[in-house]
Structure formats: structure tokens, C-alpha cells
Amino acid sequence: MKAEGTFKDMPEQPRTQLDKTTAAAKLILEEEARERAAKGERLKAARAARDAGAKNDE
């Protein structure tokens, strides 16, 4: 008897060279998007800190 929903189904492995290339490209794009979002958050925090410091100087 198999328990439904107990374990997450494993994604299928790519079967053709095109599938392998597509999967690798998706991983690269997802990683770049995460890095871009993190950079944007760091810049936003730096701008907020800069602006807070400028308001205190006035």
C-alpha cells in the first residue's frame, strides 16, 4: 500500500540532449534571477541607509 502525498515525487530526469540543455539553461537563469534579486535588495537597503543619513545631517 502506497501512502499518497508522503514523499515529494522526484522530477523526471532529462531524456534527450535538448532536454538536458534546456534543464541546464533553466537552472542558470533561475540562479541569475536570485542573484539579481539579492543585489536589488542590497542596493535598496544601501539607498535607504544613505537617505536616512542625509536626513540626519540636515
PDB file of N, CA and C in Angstrom:
ATOM      1  N   MET A   1       0.844  -1.175   0.000  1.00  0.00           N
ATOM      2  CA  MET A   1       0.000   0.000   0.000  1.00  0.00           C
ATOM      3  C   MET A   1       0.891   1.241   0.000  1.00  0.00           C
ATOM      4  N   LYS A   2       0.639   2.133  -0.933  1.00  0.00           N
ATOM      5  CA  LYS A   2       1.455   3.334  -1.086  1.00  0.00           C
ATOM      6  C   LYS A   2       0.759   4.513  -0.423  1.00  0.00           C
ATOM      7  N   ALA A   3       1.485   5.222   0.405  1.00  0.00           N
ATOM      8  CA  ALA A   3       0.927   6.409   1.056  1.00  0.00           C
ATOM      9  C   ALA A   3       1.007   7.576   0.079  1.00  0.00           C
ATOM     10  N   GLU A   4      -0.109   8.148  -0.253  1.00  0.00           N
ATOM     11  CA  GLU A   4      -0.154   9.268  -1.178  1.00  0.00           C
ATOM     12  C   GLU A   4       0.274  10.548  -0.483  1.00  0.00           C
ATOM     13  N   GLY A   5       1.100  11.316  -1.124  1.00  0.00           N
ATOM     14  CA  GLY A   5       1.479  12.617  -0.607  1.00  0.00           C
ATOM     15  C   GLY A   5       2.504  12.586   0.518  1.00  0.00           C
ATOM     16  N   THR A   6       3.027  11.419   0.841  1.00  0.00           N
ATOM     17  CA  THR A   6       4.005  11.323   1.913  1.00  0.00           C
ATOM     18  C   THR A   6       5.344  11.880   1.468  1.00  0.00           C
ATOM     19  N   PHE A   7       5.752  11.509   0.274  1.00  0.00           N
ATOM     20  CA  PHE A   7       7.019  11.960  -0.268  1.00  0.00           C
ATOM     21  C   PHE A   7       6.768  12.744  -1.544  1.00  0.00           C
ATOM     22  N   LYS A   8       7.616  13.736  -1.765  1.00  0.00           N
ATOM     23  CA  LYS A   8       7.507  14.530  -2.985  1.00  0.00           C
ATOM     24  C   LYS A   8       7.979  13.685  -4.166  1.00  0.00           C
ATOM     25  N   ASP A   9       7.221  13.727  -5.237  1.00  0.00           N
ATOM     26  CA  ASP A   9       7.614  12.987  -6.422  1.00  0.00           C
ATOM     27  C   ASP A   9       8.892  13.582  -6.993  1.00  0.00           C
ATOM     28  N   MET A  10       9.793  12.718  -7.381  1.00  0.00           N
ATOM     29  CA  MET A  10      11.047  13.175  -7.976  1.00  0.00           C
ATOM     30  C   MET A  10      10.776  13.568  -9.425  1.00  0.00           C
ATOM     31  N   PRO A  11      11.332  14.703  -9.860  1.00  0.00           N
ATOM     32  CA  PRO A  11      11.141  15.087 -11.252  1.00  0.00           C
ATOM     33  C   PRO A  11      11.845  14.091 -12.162  1.00  0.00           C
ATOM     34  N   GLU A  12      11.310  13.934 -13.341  1.00  0.00           N
ATOM     35  CA  GLU A  12      11.917  13.005 -14.287  1.00  0.00           C
ATOM     36  C   GLU A  12      13.243  13.556 -14.766  1.00  0.00           C
ATOM     37  N   GLN A  13      14.178  12.653 -14.980  1.00  0.00           N
ATOM     38  CA  GLN A  13      15.477  13.054 -15.497  1.00  0.00           C
ATOM     39  C   GLN A  13      15.344  13.394 -16.989  1.00  0.00           C
ATOM     40  N   PRO A  14      16.108  14.396 -17.453  1.00  0.00           N
ATOM     41  CA  PRO A  14      16.049  14.728 -18.877  1.00  0.00           C
ATOM     42  C   PRO A  14      16.422  13.519 -19.724  1.00  0.00           C
ATOM     43  N   ARG A  15      15.737  13.372 -20.828  1.00  0.00           N
ATOM     44  CA  ARG A  15      15.934  12.177 -21.636  1.00  0.00           C
ATOM     45  C   ARG A  15      16.799  12.428 -22.863  1.00  0.00           C
ATOM     46  N   THR A  16      16.660  13.567 -23.500  1.00  0.00           N
ATOM     47  CA  THR A  16      17.431  13.835 -24.709  1.00  0.00           C
ATOM     48  C   THR A  16      18.449  14.926 -24.426  1.00  0.00           C
ATOM     49  N   GLN A  17      19.358  15.128 -25.356  1.00  0.00           N
ATOM     50  CA  GLN A  17      20.362  16.182 -25.208  1.00  0.00           C
ATOM     51  C   GLN A  17      19.681  17.543 -25.118  1.00  0.00           C
ATOM     52  N   LEU A  18      18.627  17.758 -25.894  1.00  0.00           N
ATOM     53  CA  LEU A  18      17.896  19.014 -25.850  1.00  0.00           C
ATOM     54  C   LEU A  18      17.269  19.225 -24.472  1.00  0.00           C
ATOM     55  N   ASP A  19      16.706  18.168 -23.895  1.00  0.00           N
ATOM     56  CA  ASP A  19      16.126  18.265 -22.554  1.00  0.00           C
ATOM     57  C   ASP A  19      17.199  18.606 -21.515  1.00  0.00           C
ATOM     58  N   LYS A  20      18.379  17.998 -21.652  1.00  0.00           N
ATOM     59  CA  LYS A  20      19.476  18.273 -20.736  1.00  0.00           C
ATOM     60  C   LYS A  20      19.922  19.729 -20.853  1.00  0.00           C
ATOM     61  N   THR A  21      20.030  20.222 -22.075  1.00  0.00           N
ATOM     62  CA  THR A  21      20.446  21.602 -22.308  1.00  0.00           C
ATOM     63  C   THR A  21      19.406  22.566 -21.762  1.00  0.00           C
ATOM     64  N   THR A  22      18.136  22.280 -21.995  1.00  0.00           N
ATOM     65  CA  THR A  22      17.053  23.134 -21.505  1.00  0.00           C
ATOM     66  C   THR A  22      17.049  23.169 -19.980  1.00  0.00           C
ATOM     67  N   ALA A  23      17.213  22.023 -19.353  1.00  0.00           N
ATOM     68  CA  ALA A  23      17.233  21.957 -17.895  1.00  0.00           C
ATOM     69  C   ALA A  23      18.413  22.750 -17.340  1.00  0.00           C
ATOM     70  N   ALA A  24      19.586  22.640 -17.964  1.00  0.00           N
ATOM     71  CA  ALA A  24      20.764  23.382 -17.509  1.00  0.00           C
ATOM     72  C   ALA A  24      20.539  24.879 -17.678  1.00  0.00           C
ATOM     73  N   ALA A  25      19.954  25.279 -18.789  1.00  0.00           N
ATOM     74  CA  ALA A  25      19.692  26.699 -19.032  1.00  0.00           C
ATOM     75  C   ALA A  25      18.713  27.255 -18.005  1.00  0.00           C
ATOM     76  N   LYS A  26      17.685  26.492 -17.672  1.00  0.00           N
ATOM     77  CA  LYS A  26      16.721  26.939 -16.668  1.00  0.00           C
ATOM     78  C   LYS A  26      17.383  27.135 -15.318  1.00  0.00           C
ATOM     79  N   LEU A  27      18.261  26.218 -14.939  1.00  0.00           N
ATOM     80  CA  LEU A  27      18.972  26.343 -13.667  1.00  0.00           C
ATOM     81  C   LEU A  27      19.831  27.608 -13.644  1.00  0.00           C
ATOM     82  N   ILE A  28      20.520  27.873 -14.741  1.00  0.00           N
ATOM     83  CA  ILE A  28      21.364  29.062 -14.830  1.00  0.00           C
ATOM     84  C   ILE A  28      20.516  30.321 -14.726  1.00  0.00           C
ATOM     85  N   LEU A  29      19.408  30.365 -15.454  1.00  0.00           N
ATOM     86  CA  LEU A  29      18.544  31.545 -15.428  1.00  0.00           C
ATOM     87  C   LEU A  29      17.933  31.766 -14.049  1.00  0.00           C
ATOM     88  N   GLU A  30      17.540  30.688 -13.380  1.00  0.00           N
ATOM     89  CA  GLU A  30      16.974  30.810 -12.032  1.00  0.00           C
ATOM     90  C   GLU A  30      18.014  31.345 -11.058  1.00  0.00           C
ATOM     91  N   GLU A  31      19.248  30.859 -11.152  1.00  0.00           N
ATOM     92  CA  GLU A  31      20.318  31.334 -10.276  1.00  0.00           C
ATOM     93  C   GLU A  31      20.612  32.812 -10.538  1.00  0.00           C
ATOM     94  N   GLU A  32      20.658  33.214 -11.805  1.00  0.00           N
ATOM     95  CA  GLU A  32      20.903  34.616 -12.131  1.00  0.00           C
ATOM     96  C   GLU A  32      19.776  35.507 -11.607  1.00  0.00           C
ATOM     97  N   ALA A  33      18.545  35.024 -11.673  1.00  0.00           N
ATOM     98  CA  ALA A  33      17.410  35.802 -11.173  1.00  0.00           C
ATOM     99  C   ALA A  33      17.513  35.970  -9.655  1.00  0.00           C
ATOM    100  N   ARG A  34      17.915  34.913  -8.942  1.00  0.00           N
ATOM    101  CA  ARG A  34      18.093  35.008  -7.487  1.00  0.00           C
ATOM    102  C   ARG A  34      19.198  36.008  -7.149  1.00  0.00           C
ATOM    103  N   GLU A  35      20.316  35.946  -7.886  1.00  0.00           N
ATOM    104  CA  GLU A  35      21.421  36.876  -7.643  1.00  0.00           C
ATOM    105  C   GLU A  35      20.991  38.318  -7.921  1.00  0.00           C
ATOM    106  N   ARG A  36      20.235  38.523  -8.997  1.00  0.00           N
ATOM    107  CA  ARG A  36      19.753  39.861  -9.358  1.00  0.00           C
ATOM    108  C   ARG A  36      18.821  40.406  -8.283  1.00  0.00           C
ATOM    109  N   ALA A  37      17.951  39.563  -7.762  1.00  0.00           N
ATOM    110  CA  ALA A  37      17.024  39.988  -6.707  1.00  0.00           C
ATOM    111  C   ALA A  37      17.785  40.334  -5.432  1.00  0.00           C
ATOM    112  N   ALA A  38      18.787  39.533  -5.089  1.00  0.00           N
ATOM    113  CA  ALA A  38      19.590  39.802  -3.891  1.00  0.00           C
ATOM    114  C   ALA A  38      20.352  41.110  -4.048  1.00  0.00           C
ATOM    115  N   LYS A  39      20.897  41.342  -5.229  1.00  0.00           N
ATOM    116  CA  LYS A  39      21.622  42.585  -5.474  1.00  0.00           C
ATOM    117  C   LYS A  39      20.677  43.780  -5.351  1.00  0.00           C
ATOM    118  N   GLY A  40      19.479  43.651  -5.891  1.00  0.00           N
ATOM    119  CA  GLY A  40      18.494  44.722  -5.801  1.00  0.00           C
ATOM    120  C   GLY A  40      18.131  45.032  -4.361  1.00  0.00           C
ATOM    121  N   GLU A  41      17.997  44.000  -3.541  1.00  0.00           N
ATOM    122  CA  GLU A  41      17.693  44.205  -2.118  1.00  0.00           C
ATOM    123  C   GLU A  41      18.846  44.900  -1.405  1.00  0.00           C
ATOM    124  N   ARG A  42      20.092  44.488  -1.718  1.00  0.00           N
ATOM    125  CA  ARG A  42      21.254  45.144  -1.106  1.00  0.00           C
ATOM    126  C   ARG A  42      21.317  46.615  -1.496  1.00  0.00           C
ATOM    127  N   LEU A  43      21.074  46.918  -2.770  1.00  0.00           N
ATOM    128  CA  LEU A  43      21.109  48.304  -3.232  1.00  0.00           C
ATOM    129  C   LEU A  43      19.990  49.123  -2.593  1.00  0.00           C
ATOM    130  N   LYS A  44      18.819  48.520  -2.459  1.00  0.00           N
ATOM    131  CA  LYS A  44      17.690  49.215  -1.843  1.00  0.00           C
ATOM    132  C   LYS A  44      18.012  49.555  -0.386  1.00  0.00           C
ATOM    133  N   ALA A  45      18.601  48.605   0.330  1.00  0.00           N
ATOM    134  CA  ALA A  45      18.972  48.842   1.726  1.00  0.00           C
ATOM    135  C   ALA A  45      20.050  49.922   1.816  1.00  0.00           C
ATOM    136  N   ALA A  46      21.001  49.902   0.895  1.00  0.00           N
ATOM    137  CA  ALA A  46      22.063  50.909   0.902  1.00  0.00           C
ATOM    138  C   ALA A  46      21.494  52.296   0.613  1.00  0.00           C
ATOM    139  N   ARG A  47      20.563  52.388  -0.315  1.00  0.00           N
ATOM    140  CA  ARG A  47      19.921  53.682  -0.608  1.00  0.00           C
ATOM    141  C   ARG A  47      19.150  54.181   0.599  1.00  0.00           C
ATOM    142  N   ALA A  48      18.436  53.291   1.269  1.00  0.00           N
ATOM    143  CA  ALA A  48      17.664  53.682   2.442  1.00  0.00           C
ATOM    144  C   ALA A  48      18.596  54.186   3.546  1.00  0.00           C
ATOM    145  N   ALA A  49      19.717  53.502   3.744  1.00  0.00           N
ATOM    146  CA  ALA A  49      20.680  53.924   4.763  1.00  0.00           C
ATOM    147  C   ALA A  49      21.296  55.266   4.387  1.00  0.00           C
ATOM    148  N   ARG A  50      21.607  55.431   3.109  1.00  0.00           N
ATOM    149  CA  ARG A  50      22.176  56.696   2.644  1.00  0.00           C
ATOM    150  C   ARG A  50      21.186  57.832   2.849  1.00  0.00           C
ATOM    151  N   ASP A  51      19.933  57.593   2.484  1.00  0.00           N
ATOM    152  CA  ASP A  51      18.911  58.624   2.618  1.00  0.00           C
ATOM    153  C   ASP A  51      18.633  58.948   4.090  1.00  0.00           C
ATOM    154  N   ALA A  52      18.667  57.936   4.939  1.00  0.00           N
ATOM    155  CA  ALA A  52      18.455  58.166   6.367  1.00  0.00           C
ATOM    156  C   ALA A  52      19.598  59.017   6.931  1.00  0.00           C
ATOM    157  N   GLY A  53      20.826  58.768   6.474  1.00  0.00           N
ATOM    158  CA  GLY A  53      21.971  59.548   6.922  1.00  0.00           C
ATOM    159  C   GLY A  53      21.899  60.976   6.428  1.00  0.00           C
ATOM    160  N   ALA A  54      21.386  61.180   5.221  1.00  0.00           N
ATOM    161  CA  ALA A  54      21.265  62.522   4.653  1.00  0.00           C
ATOM    162  C   ALA A  54      20.213  63.326   5.414  1.00  0.00           C
ATOM    163  N   LYS A  55      19.142  62.689   5.841  1.00  0.00           N
ATOM    164  CA  LYS A  55      18.090  63.382   6.586  1.00  0.00           C
ATOM    165  C   LYS A  55      18.603  63.803   7.960  1.00  0.00           C
ATOM    166  N   ASN A  56      19.459  62.993   8.570  1.00  0.00           N
ATOM    167  CA  ASN A  56      20.004  63.312   9.891  1.00  0.00           C
ATOM    168  C   ASN A  56      21.004  64.465   9.817  1.00  0.00           C
ATOM    169  N   ASP A  57      21.653  64.635   8.665  1.00  0.00           N
ATOM    170  CA  ASP A  57      22.649  65.698   8.501  1.00  0.00           C
ATOM    171  C   ASP A  57      22.000  67.061   8.342  1.00  0.00           C
ATOM    172  N   GLU A  58      20.759  67.108   7.940  1.00  0.00           N
ATOM    173  CA  GLU A  58      20.083  68.386   7.677  1.00  0.00           C
ATOM    174  C   GLU A  58      19.716  69.116   8.879  1.00  0.00           C
TER     175      GLU A  58
END
